[in-house]
Amino acid sequence: MTETTARGHNAPCSNRDFDFFYAGFEGEELLVQRCTQCGTLRSLPSPGCGNCSSLDWEPTALGGEGEIFSYVTHYHPPLPGFSAPHPMALVTMDEGVRLLGAMDGTDPDTLEIGRRVKIEFVRRDAVAAYRFRYL
Ligand SMILES: [Zn+2]
């Protein structure tokens, strides 16, 4: 269950599929699931492989770079712990999986499909997280 910290940032949900993903942020690793049967990467975490339906997987670290597939600038309603306008990007990582991430601190007017970005690990209060920054 997601909780809100004293300063307002959402704490991550906790379950057997997601815990490794958030634990990776503590060590500044971007981990995704890799199916041990067919090798397909998947993100966000899920119980089974969308390619072969296997329930077996292992965590795999991504390199942390990719390009903007799409983006949106959030204005309303307010998001806990973020100020508006709040740019967000859907990024195709170099390994092929897509991740949605905050781009707070980036001028929304500069967002552009295809622009190269990299992961930056941040702390939002007590919560280890990531956001995207331009390369
Ligand atoms: Zn598979």
mmCIF file of N, CA and C and ligand atoms in Angstrom:
data_model
loop_
_atom_site.group_PDB
_atom_site.id
_atom_site.type_symbol
_atom_site.label_atom_id
_atom_site.label_comp_id
_atom_site.label_asym_id
_atom_site.label_seq_id
_atom_site.Cartn_x
_atom_site.Cartn_y
_atom_site.Cartn_z
ATOM 1 N N MET A 1 0.845 -1.182 0.000
ATOM 2 C CA MET A 1 0.000 0.000 0.000
ATOM 3 C C MET A 1 0.880 1.232 0.000
ATOM 4 N N THR A 2 0.506 2.206 -0.786
ATOM 5 C CA THR A 2 1.254 3.452 -0.868
ATOM 6 C C THR A 2 0.871 4.362 0.289
ATOM 7 N N GLU A 3 1.881 4.900 0.952
ATOM 8 C CA GLU A 3 1.637 5.839 2.038
ATOM 9 C C GLU A 3 2.287 7.159 1.686
ATOM 10 N N THR A 4 1.845 8.215 2.318
ATOM 11 C CA THR A 4 2.437 9.521 2.101
ATOM 12 C C THR A 4 3.302 9.877 3.294
ATOM 13 N N THR A 5 4.554 10.295 3.026
ATOM 14 C CA THR A 5 5.465 10.656 4.099
ATOM 15 C C THR A 5 5.083 12.009 4.675
ATOM 16 N N ALA A 6 5.742 12.364 5.782
ATOM 17 C CA ALA A 6 5.415 13.610 6.467
ATOM 18 C C ALA A 6 5.529 14.823 5.545
ATOM 19 N N ARG A 7 6.502 14.800 4.617
ATOM 20 C CA ARG A 7 6.677 15.955 3.722
ATOM 21 C C ARG A 7 5.878 15.795 2.443
ATOM 22 N N GLY A 8 5.243 14.655 2.270
ATOM 23 C CA GLY A 8 4.296 14.566 1.190
ATOM 24 C C GLY A 8 4.644 13.655 0.038
ATOM 25 N N HIS A 9 5.833 13.084 -0.034
ATOM 26 C CA HIS A 9 6.139 12.192 -1.141
ATOM 27 C C HIS A 9 5.527 10.827 -0.906
ATOM 28 N N ASN A 10 5.086 10.204 -1.970
ATOM 29 C CA ASN A 10 4.512 8.871 -1.851
ATOM 30 C C ASN A 10 5.598 7.843 -1.587
ATOM 31 N N ALA A 11 5.362 6.999 -0.617
ATOM 32 C CA ALA A 11 6.238 5.861 -0.380
ATOM 33 C C ALA A 11 5.866 4.776 -1.381
ATOM 34 N N PRO A 12 6.838 3.985 -1.824
ATOM 35 C CA PRO A 12 6.522 2.957 -2.812
ATOM 36 C C PRO A 12 5.643 1.864 -2.234
ATOM 37 N N CYS A 13 4.889 1.221 -3.115
ATOM 38 C CA CYS A 13 4.106 0.065 -2.692
ATOM 39 C C CYS A 13 5.082 -1.075 -2.396
ATOM 40 N N SER A 14 4.660 -2.027 -1.639
ATOM 41 C CA SER A 14 5.522 -3.151 -1.302
ATOM 42 C C SER A 14 4.798 -4.448 -1.595
ATOM 43 N N ASN A 15 5.378 -5.252 -2.478
ATOM 44 C CA ASN A 15 4.897 -6.608 -2.705
ATOM 45 C C ASN A 15 6.033 -7.415 -3.330
ATOM 46 N N ARG A 16 5.838 -8.713 -3.495
ATOM 47 C CA ARG A 16 6.941 -9.576 -3.925
ATOM 48 C C ARG A 16 7.424 -9.282 -5.332
ATOM 49 N N ASP A 17 6.613 -8.643 -6.155
ATOM 50 C CA ASP A 17 7.053 -8.312 -7.504
ATOM 51 C C ASP A 17 7.782 -6.975 -7.570
ATOM 52 N N PHE A 18 7.457 -6.038 -6.688
ATOM 53 C CA PHE A 18 8.017 -4.693 -6.771
ATOM 54 C C PHE A 18 9.184 -4.428 -5.821
ATOM 55 N N ASP A 19 9.316 -5.195 -4.743
ATOM 56 C CA ASP A 19 10.311 -4.860 -3.724
ATOM 57 C C ASP A 19 11.726 -4.765 -4.294
ATOM 58 N N PHE A 20 12.119 -5.664 -5.202
ATOM 59 C CA PHE A 20 13.467 -5.625 -5.758
ATOM 60 C C PHE A 20 13.692 -4.341 -6.561
ATOM 61 N N PHE A 21 12.629 -3.872 -7.239
ATOM 62 C CA PHE A 21 12.712 -2.677 -8.081
ATOM 63 C C PHE A 21 13.078 -1.467 -7.216
ATOM 64 N N TYR A 22 12.357 -1.288 -6.114
ATOM 65 C CA TYR A 22 12.628 -0.153 -5.229
ATOM 66 C C TYR A 22 13.910 -0.347 -4.442
ATOM 67 N N ALA A 23 14.228 -1.583 -4.066
ATOM 68 C CA ALA A 23 15.479 -1.844 -3.347
ATOM 69 C C ALA A 23 16.673 -1.475 -4.220
ATOM 70 N N GLY A 24 16.551 -1.645 -5.521
ATOM 71 C CA GLY A 24 17.628 -1.270 -6.432
ATOM 72 C C GLY A 24 17.980 0.203 -6.349
ATOM 73 N N PHE A 25 16.999 1.048 -6.130
ATOM 74 C CA PHE A 25 17.265 2.491 -6.047
ATOM 75 C C PHE A 25 18.186 2.817 -4.886
ATOM 76 N N GLU A 26 18.059 2.052 -3.799
ATOM 77 C CA GLU A 26 18.914 2.292 -2.628
ATOM 78 C C GLU A 26 20.384 2.102 -2.993
ATOM 79 N N GLY A 27 20.666 1.155 -3.894
ATOM 80 C CA GLY A 27 22.026 0.913 -4.352
ATOM 81 C C GLY A 27 22.336 1.601 -5.676
ATOM 82 N N GLU A 28 21.462 2.535 -6.067
ATOM 83 C CA GLU A 28 21.597 3.272 -7.324
ATOM 84 C C GLU A 28 21.724 2.332 -8.522
ATOM 85 N N GLU A 29 20.826 1.340 -8.522
ATOM 86 C CA GLU A 29 20.709 0.430 -9.656
ATOM 87 C C GLU A 29 19.278 0.468 -10.175
ATOM 88 N N LEU A 30 19.156 0.485 -11.485
ATOM 89 C CA LEU A 30 17.845 0.393 -12.110
ATOM 90 C C LEU A 30 17.646 -1.052 -12.525
ATOM 91 N N LEU A 31 16.835 -1.769 -11.747
ATOM 92 C CA LEU A 31 16.640 -3.200 -11.954
ATOM 93 C C LEU A 31 15.293 -3.462 -12.617
ATOM 94 N N VAL A 32 15.287 -4.361 -13.578
ATOM 95 C CA VAL A 32 14.047 -4.844 -14.179
ATOM 96 C C VAL A 32 14.070 -6.366 -14.111
ATOM 97 N N GLN A 33 12.934 -6.964 -14.419
ATOM 98 C CA GLN A 33 12.853 -8.418 -14.426
ATOM 99 C C GLN A 33 13.309 -8.945 -15.784
ATOM 100 N N ARG A 34 14.085 -10.030 -15.751
ATOM 101 C CA ARG A 34 14.454 -10.757 -16.964
ATOM 102 C C ARG A 34 13.937 -12.173 -16.812
ATOM 103 N N CYS A 35 13.114 -12.589 -17.755
ATOM 104 C CA CYS A 35 12.556 -13.937 -17.723
ATOM 105 C C CYS A 35 13.700 -14.948 -17.855
ATOM 106 N N THR A 36 13.771 -15.918 -16.938
ATOM 107 C CA THR A 36 14.851 -16.909 -17.009
ATOM 108 C C THR A 36 14.545 -18.018 -18.017
ATOM 109 N N GLN A 37 13.328 -18.034 -18.555
ATOM 110 C CA GLN A 37 12.995 -19.028 -19.581
ATOM 111 C C GLN A 37 13.304 -18.523 -20.989
ATOM 112 N N CYS A 38 12.913 -17.288 -21.294
ATOM 113 C CA CYS A 38 13.075 -16.786 -22.659
ATOM 114 C C CYS A 38 13.946 -15.535 -22.757
ATOM 115 N N GLY A 39 14.315 -14.949 -21.611
ATOM 116 C CA GLY A 39 15.217 -13.794 -21.617
ATOM 117 C C GLY A 39 14.555 -12.450 -21.834
ATOM 118 N N THR A 40 13.226 -12.422 -21.969
ATOM 119 C CA THR A 40 12.525 -11.153 -22.190
ATOM 120 C C THR A 40 12.606 -10.269 -20.951
ATOM 121 N N LEU A 41 12.941 -8.979 -21.170
ATOM 122 C CA LEU A 41 12.932 -8.005 -20.085
ATOM 123 C C LEU A 41 11.530 -7.459 -19.935
ATOM 124 N N ARG A 42 11.146 -7.139 -18.728
ATOM 125 C CA ARG A 42 9.838 -6.516 -18.545
ATOM 126 C C ARG A 42 9.896 -5.420 -17.490
ATOM 127 N N SER A 43 9.110 -4.404 -17.757
ATOM 128 C CA SER A 43 8.990 -3.262 -16.869
ATOM 129 C C SER A 43 7.641 -2.621 -17.153
ATOM 130 N N LEU A 44 6.943 -2.273 -16.170
ATOM 131 C CA LEU A 44 7.139 -2.412 -14.750
ATOM 132 C C LEU A 44 7.037 -3.877 -14.337
ATOM 133 N N PRO A 45 7.473 -4.146 -13.096
ATOM 134 C CA PRO A 45 7.434 -5.526 -12.634
ATOM 135 C C PRO A 45 6.036 -6.131 -12.712
ATOM 136 N N SER A 46 6.004 -7.422 -13.022
ATOM 137 C CA SER A 46 4.734 -8.149 -13.076
ATOM 138 C C SER A 46 4.995 -9.607 -12.706
ATOM 139 N N PRO A 47 3.943 -10.344 -12.320
ATOM 140 C CA PRO A 47 4.138 -11.713 -11.860
ATOM 141 C C PRO A 47 4.617 -12.675 -12.947
ATOM 142 N N GLY A 48 4.200 -12.465 -14.208
ATOM 143 C CA GLY A 48 4.535 -13.426 -15.243
ATOM 144 C C GLY A 48 5.062 -12.775 -16.499
ATOM 145 N N CYS A 49 5.753 -13.578 -17.302
ATOM 146 C CA CYS A 49 6.322 -13.097 -18.562
ATOM 147 C C CYS A 49 5.205 -12.939 -19.606
ATOM 148 N N GLY A 50 5.174 -11.789 -20.251
ATOM 149 C CA GLY A 50 4.183 -11.544 -21.293
ATOM 150 C C GLY A 50 4.482 -12.294 -22.572
ATOM 151 N N ASN A 51 5.695 -12.803 -22.715
ATOM 152 C CA ASN A 51 6.092 -13.530 -23.922
ATOM 153 C C ASN A 51 5.839 -15.028 -23.809
ATOM 154 N N CYS A 52 6.248 -15.644 -22.674
ATOM 155 C CA CYS A 52 6.154 -17.109 -22.560
ATOM 156 C C CYS A 52 5.337 -17.564 -21.346
ATOM 157 N N SER A 53 4.829 -16.617 -20.556
ATOM 158 C CA SER A 53 3.992 -16.896 -19.380
ATOM 159 C C SER A 53 4.736 -17.521 -18.209
ATOM 160 N N SER A 54 6.062 -17.623 -18.292
ATOM 161 C CA SER A 54 6.821 -18.168 -17.166
ATOM 162 C C SER A 54 6.708 -17.258 -15.954
ATOM 163 N N LEU A 55 6.709 -17.870 -14.771
ATOM 164 C CA LEU A 55 6.702 -17.104 -13.531
ATOM 165 C C LEU A 55 8.111 -16.931 -12.976
ATOM 166 N N ASP A 56 9.103 -17.463 -13.672
ATOM 167 C CA ASP A 56 10.488 -17.408 -13.189
ATOM 168 C C ASP A 56 11.213 -16.205 -13.782
ATOM 169 N N TRP A 57 11.901 -15.475 -12.943
ATOM 170 C CA TRP A 57 12.624 -14.289 -13.394
ATOM 171 C C TRP A 57 13.787 -14.018 -12.462
ATOM 172 N N GLU A 58 14.669 -13.140 -12.942
ATOM 173 C CA GLU A 58 15.776 -12.663 -12.111
ATOM 174 C C GLU A 58 15.937 -11.177 -12.357
ATOM 175 N N PRO A 59 16.432 -10.448 -11.346
ATOM 176 C CA PRO A 59 16.650 -9.008 -11.540
ATOM 177 C C PRO A 59 17.870 -8.769 -12.433
ATOM 178 N N THR A 60 17.737 -7.796 -13.311
ATOM 179 C CA THR A 60 18.818 -7.423 -14.228
ATOM 180 C C THR A 60 18.961 -5.911 -14.210
ATOM 181 N N ALA A 61 20.189 -5.430 -14.089
ATOM 182 C CA ALA A 61 20.429 -3.984 -14.055
ATOM 183 C C ALA A 61 20.494 -3.415 -15.470
ATOM 184 N N LEU A 62 19.820 -2.302 -15.670
ATOM 185 C CA LEU A 62 19.904 -1.583 -16.942
ATOM 186 C C LEU A 62 21.038 -0.573 -16.867
ATOM 187 N N GLY A 63 21.490 -0.141 -18.040
ATOM 188 C CA GLY A 63 22.575 0.837 -18.094
ATOM 189 C C GLY A 63 22.162 2.233 -17.679
ATOM 190 N N GLY A 64 20.863 2.534 -17.758
ATOM 191 C CA GLY A 64 20.381 3.818 -17.265
ATOM 192 C C GLY A 64 20.226 4.903 -18.318
ATOM 193 N N GLU A 65 20.412 4.571 -19.601
ATOM 194 C CA GLU A 65 20.257 5.576 -20.645
ATOM 195 C C GLU A 65 19.181 5.137 -21.631
ATOM 196 N N GLY A 66 18.543 6.133 -22.244
ATOM 197 C CA GLY A 66 17.507 5.851 -23.224
ATOM 198 C C GLY A 66 17.082 7.121 -23.922
ATOM 199 N N GLU A 67 15.913 7.042 -24.613
ATOM 200 C CA GLU A 67 15.424 8.236 -25.292
ATOM 201 C C GLU A 67 13.943 8.408 -25.036
ATOM 202 N N ILE A 68 13.512 9.656 -25.050
ATOM 203 C CA ILE A 68 12.127 9.982 -24.746
ATOM 204 C C ILE A 68 11.231 9.434 -25.853
ATOM 205 N N PHE A 69 10.283 8.576 -25.450
ATOM 206 C CA PHE A 69 9.291 8.029 -26.364
ATOM 207 C C PHE A 69 8.072 8.941 -26.408
ATOM 208 N N SER A 70 7.699 9.469 -25.246
ATOM 209 C CA SER A 70 6.588 10.405 -25.137
ATOM 210 C C SER A 70 6.758 11.178 -23.838
ATOM 211 N N TYR A 71 5.991 12.217 -23.683
ATOM 212 C CA TYR A 71 6.090 13.007 -22.457
ATOM 213 C C TYR A 71 4.786 13.737 -22.199
ATOM 214 N N VAL A 72 4.656 14.202 -20.972
ATOM 215 C CA VAL A 72 3.487 14.983 -20.582
ATOM 216 C C VAL A 72 3.939 15.937 -19.490
ATOM 217 N N THR A 73 3.298 17.079 -19.422
ATOM 218 C CA THR A 73 3.552 18.000 -18.322
ATOM 219 C C THR A 73 2.292 18.062 -17.479
ATOM 220 N N HIS A 74 2.463 17.663 -16.231
ATOM 221 C CA HIS A 74 1.337 17.579 -15.301
ATOM 222 C C HIS A 74 1.151 18.926 -14.602
ATOM 223 N N TYR A 75 -0.093 19.404 -14.607
ATOM 224 C CA TYR A 75 -0.406 20.671 -13.942
ATOM 225 C C TYR A 75 -1.349 20.494 -12.758
ATOM 226 N N HIS A 76 -2.348 19.622 -12.914
ATOM 227 C CA HIS A 76 -3.368 19.531 -11.892
ATOM 228 C C HIS A 76 -3.995 18.143 -11.922
ATOM 229 N N PRO A 77 -4.330 17.557 -10.818
ATOM 230 C CA PRO A 77 -4.243 18.063 -9.447
ATOM 231 C C PRO A 77 -2.812 17.978 -8.925
ATOM 232 N N PRO A 78 -2.511 18.661 -7.831
ATOM 233 C CA PRO A 78 -1.157 18.604 -7.277
ATOM 234 C C PRO A 78 -0.748 17.174 -6.934
ATOM 235 N N LEU A 79 0.517 16.839 -7.204
ATOM 236 C CA LEU A 79 1.064 15.540 -6.818
ATOM 237 C C LEU A 79 1.837 15.712 -5.522
ATOM 238 N N PRO A 80 1.648 14.812 -4.567
ATOM 239 C CA PRO A 80 2.354 14.947 -3.293
ATOM 240 C C PRO A 80 3.868 15.071 -3.496
ATOM 241 N N GLY A 81 4.441 16.150 -2.973
ATOM 242 C CA GLY A 81 5.889 16.319 -3.023
ATOM 243 C C GLY A 81 6.441 16.939 -4.290
ATOM 244 N N PHE A 82 5.606 17.249 -5.260
ATOM 245 C CA PHE A 82 6.070 17.851 -6.516
ATOM 246 C C PHE A 82 5.389 19.193 -6.721
ATOM 247 N N SER A 83 6.112 20.108 -7.359
ATOM 248 C CA SER A 83 5.501 21.369 -7.732
ATOM 249 C C SER A 83 5.111 21.310 -9.204
ATOM 250 N N ALA A 84 4.177 22.138 -9.588
ATOM 251 C CA ALA A 84 3.719 22.189 -10.987
ATOM 252 C C ALA A 84 4.315 23.430 -11.668
ATOM 253 N N PRO A 85 4.576 23.379 -12.953
ATOM 254 C CA PRO A 85 4.357 22.239 -13.830
ATOM 255 C C PRO A 85 5.368 21.123 -13.572
ATOM 256 N N HIS A 86 4.903 19.884 -13.744
ATOM 257 C CA HIS A 86 5.708 18.720 -13.421
ATOM 258 C C HIS A 86 5.882 17.872 -14.679
ATOM 259 N N PRO A 87 7.048 17.994 -15.352
ATOM 260 C CA PRO A 87 7.266 17.201 -16.567
ATOM 261 C C PRO A 87 7.555 15.740 -16.246
ATOM 262 N N MET A 88 6.996 14.849 -17.063
ATOM 263 C CA MET A 88 7.238 13.413 -16.936
ATOM 264 C C MET A 88 7.491 12.849 -18.318
ATOM 265 N N ALA A 89 8.296 11.807 -18.388
ATOM 266 C CA ALA A 89 8.625 11.221 -19.691
ATOM 267 C C ALA A 89 8.474 9.717 -19.646
ATOM 268 N N LEU A 90 8.002 9.170 -20.743
ATOM 269 C CA LEU A 90 8.026 7.727 -20.981
ATOM 270 C C LEU A 90 9.259 7.484 -21.838
ATOM 271 N N VAL A 91 10.202 6.732 -21.298
ATOM 272 C CA VAL A 91 11.520 6.587 -21.922
ATOM 273 C C VAL A 91 11.734 5.149 -22.392
ATOM 274 N N THR A 92 12.160 5.003 -23.628
ATOM 275 C CA THR A 92 12.589 3.700 -24.129
ATOM 276 C C THR A 92 14.056 3.539 -23.756
ATOM 277 N N MET A 93 14.295 2.630 -22.811
ATOM 278 C CA MET A 93 15.664 2.413 -22.363
ATOM 279 C C MET A 93 16.455 1.722 -23.486
ATOM 280 N N ASP A 94 17.747 1.854 -23.467
ATOM 281 C CA ASP A 94 18.567 1.275 -24.533
ATOM 282 C C ASP A 94 18.366 -0.240 -24.651
ATOM 283 N N GLU A 95 17.949 -0.884 -23.564
ATOM 284 C CA GLU A 95 17.705 -2.328 -23.573
ATOM 285 C C GLU A 95 16.326 -2.679 -24.135
ATOM 286 N N GLY A 96 15.484 -1.660 -24.423
ATOM 287 C CA GLY A 96 14.213 -1.892 -25.085
ATOM 288 C C GLY A 96 12.967 -1.750 -24.237
ATOM 289 N N VAL A 97 13.074 -1.834 -22.914
ATOM 290 C CA VAL A 97 11.893 -1.672 -22.071
ATOM 291 C C VAL A 97 11.626 -0.188 -21.873
ATOM 292 N N ARG A 98 10.378 0.131 -21.553
ATOM 293 C CA ARG A 98 10.007 1.524 -21.331
ATOM 294 C C ARG A 98 9.720 1.763 -19.862
ATOM 295 N N LEU A 99 10.120 2.943 -19.401
ATOM 296 C CA LEU A 99 9.894 3.358 -18.029
ATOM 297 C C LEU A 99 9.335 4.764 -18.014
ATOM 298 N N LEU A 100 8.365 4.978 -17.139
ATOM 299 C CA LEU A 100 7.834 6.309 -16.901
ATOM 300 C C LEU A 100 8.613 6.928 -15.757
ATOM 301 N N GLY A 101 9.017 8.167 -15.912
ATOM 302 C CA GLY A 101 9.772 8.796 -14.838
ATOM 303 C C GLY A 101 9.579 10.287 -14.788
ATOM 304 N N ALA A 102 9.769 10.813 -13.600
ATOM 305 C CA ALA A 102 9.704 12.254 -13.395
ATOM 306 C C ALA A 102 10.877 12.927 -14.087
ATOM 307 N N MET A 103 10.662 14.146 -14.521
ATOM 308 C CA MET A 103 11.754 14.979 -15.042
ATOM 309 C C MET A 103 11.721 16.330 -14.344
ATOM 310 N N ASP A 104 11.374 16.302 -13.049
ATOM 311 C CA ASP A 104 11.353 17.549 -12.297
ATOM 312 C C ASP A 104 12.734 18.190 -12.337
ATOM 313 N N GLY A 105 12.751 19.513 -12.403
ATOM 314 C CA GLY A 105 14.006 20.235 -12.563
ATOM 315 C C GLY A 105 14.343 20.496 -14.025
ATOM 316 N N THR A 106 13.539 19.969 -14.945
ATOM 317 C CA THR A 106 13.726 20.182 -16.375
ATOM 318 C C THR A 106 12.660 21.163 -16.867
ATOM 319 N N ASP A 107 13.046 22.094 -17.709
ATOM 320 C CA ASP A 107 12.093 23.037 -18.303
ATOM 321 C C ASP A 107 11.151 22.260 -19.228
ATOM 322 N N PRO A 108 9.846 22.231 -18.932
ATOM 323 C CA PRO A 108 8.907 21.465 -19.767
ATOM 324 C C PRO A 108 8.934 21.876 -21.236
ATOM 325 N N ASP A 109 9.280 23.121 -21.512
ATOM 326 C CA ASP A 109 9.299 23.581 -22.911
ATOM 327 C C ASP A 109 10.430 22.951 -23.719
ATOM 328 N N THR A 110 11.379 22.304 -23.051
ATOM 329 C CA THR A 110 12.499 21.697 -23.776
ATOM 330 C C THR A 110 12.274 20.208 -24.059
ATOM 331 N N LEU A 111 11.178 19.637 -23.549
ATOM 332 C CA LEU A 111 10.918 18.205 -23.769
ATOM 333 C C LEU A 111 10.731 17.937 -25.250
ATOM 334 N N GLU A 112 11.292 16.825 -25.700
ATOM 335 C CA GLU A 112 11.268 16.518 -27.129
ATOM 336 C C GLU A 112 11.366 15.003 -27.318
ATOM 337 N N ILE A 113 10.476 14.453 -28.115
ATOM 338 C CA ILE A 113 10.532 13.023 -28.420
ATOM 339 C C ILE A 113 11.858 12.704 -29.101
ATOM 340 N N GLY A 114 12.495 11.631 -28.653
ATOM 341 C CA GLY A 114 13.770 11.210 -29.231
ATOM 342 C C GLY A 114 14.989 11.754 -28.506
ATOM 343 N N ARG A 115 14.791 12.709 -27.612
ATOM 344 C CA ARG A 115 15.934 13.283 -26.899
ATOM 345 C C ARG A 115 16.519 12.260 -25.926
ATOM 346 N N ARG A 116 17.830 12.194 -25.865
ATOM 347 C CA ARG A 116 18.530 11.230 -25.014
ATOM 348 C C ARG A 116 18.491 11.680 -23.556
ATOM 349 N N VAL A 117 18.232 10.716 -22.676
ATOM 350 C CA VAL A 117 18.180 10.973 -21.239
ATOM 351 C C VAL A 117 18.921 9.868 -20.498
ATOM 352 N N LYS A 118 19.178 10.128 -19.245
ATOM 353 C CA LYS A 118 19.790 9.137 -18.368
ATOM 354 C C LYS A 118 19.097 9.192 -17.014
ATOM 355 N N ILE A 119 19.235 8.092 -16.307
ATOM 356 C CA ILE A 119 18.678 7.987 -14.960
ATOM 357 C C ILE A 119 19.523 8.816 -13.995
ATOM 358 N N GLU A 120 18.845 9.483 -13.083
ATOM 359 C CA GLU A 120 19.521 10.127 -11.957
ATOM 360 C C GLU A 120 18.812 9.644 -10.697
ATOM 361 N N PHE A 121 19.569 9.077 -9.787
ATOM 362 C CA PHE A 121 18.972 8.593 -8.545
ATOM 363 C C PHE A 121 18.861 9.748 -7.571
ATOM 364 N N VAL A 122 17.707 9.833 -6.926
ATOM 365 C CA VAL A 122 17.431 10.932 -6.008
ATOM 366 C C VAL A 122 16.787 10.376 -4.754
ATOM 367 N N ARG A 123 16.758 11.186 -3.741
ATOM 368 C CA ARG A 123 15.982 10.860 -2.545
ATOM 369 C C ARG A 123 14.866 11.869 -2.437
ATOM 370 N N ARG A 124 13.685 11.356 -2.236
ATOM 371 C CA ARG A 124 12.525 12.224 -2.003
ATOM 372 C C ARG A 124 12.092 11.948 -0.566
ATOM 373 N N ASP A 125 12.545 12.820 0.336
ATOM 374 C CA ASP A 125 12.438 12.564 1.773
ATOM 375 C C ASP A 125 13.188 11.260 2.068
ATOM 376 N N ALA A 126 12.537 10.288 2.652
ATOM 377 C CA ALA A 126 13.218 9.036 2.990
ATOM 378 C C ALA A 126 13.121 8.014 1.865
ATOM 379 N N VAL A 127 12.541 8.396 0.763
ATOM 380 C CA VAL A 127 12.257 7.452 -0.306
ATOM 381 C C VAL A 127 13.321 7.539 -1.406
ATOM 382 N N ALA A 128 14.008 6.431 -1.687
ATOM 383 C CA ALA A 128 14.950 6.376 -2.803
ATOM 384 C C ALA A 128 14.134 6.282 -4.087
ATOM 385 N N ALA A 129 14.498 7.093 -5.073
ATOM 386 C CA ALA A 129 13.719 7.152 -6.312
ATOM 387 C C ALA A 129 14.655 7.480 -7.468
ATOM 388 N N TYR A 130 14.079 7.695 -8.630
ATOM 389 C CA TYR A 130 14.871 8.109 -9.781
ATOM 390 C C TYR A 130 14.092 9.156 -10.559
ATOM 391 N N ARG A 131 14.806 9.845 -11.407
ATOM 392 C CA ARG A 131 14.196 10.724 -12.390
ATOM 393 C C ARG A 131 15.075 10.713 -13.603
ATOM 394 N N PHE A 132 14.592 11.282 -14.683
ATOM 395 C CA PHE A 132 15.372 11.371 -15.897
ATOM 396 C C PHE A 132 15.940 12.765 -16.069
ATOM 397 N N ARG A 133 17.155 12.813 -16.600
ATOM 398 C CA ARG A 133 17.836 14.075 -16.934
ATOM 399 C C ARG A 133 18.382 13.940 -18.346
ATOM 400 N N TYR A 134 18.559 15.075 -19.009
ATOM 401 C CA TYR A 134 19.145 15.051 -20.353
ATOM 402 C C TYR A 134 20.598 14.591 -20.297
ATOM 403 N N LEU A 135 20.997 13.855 -21.316
ATOM 404 C CA LEU A 135 22.402 13.486 -21.454
ATOM 405 C C LEU A 135 23.204 14.680 -21.926
HETATM 406 ZN ZN ZN B 1 9.563 -15.501 -20.894
#
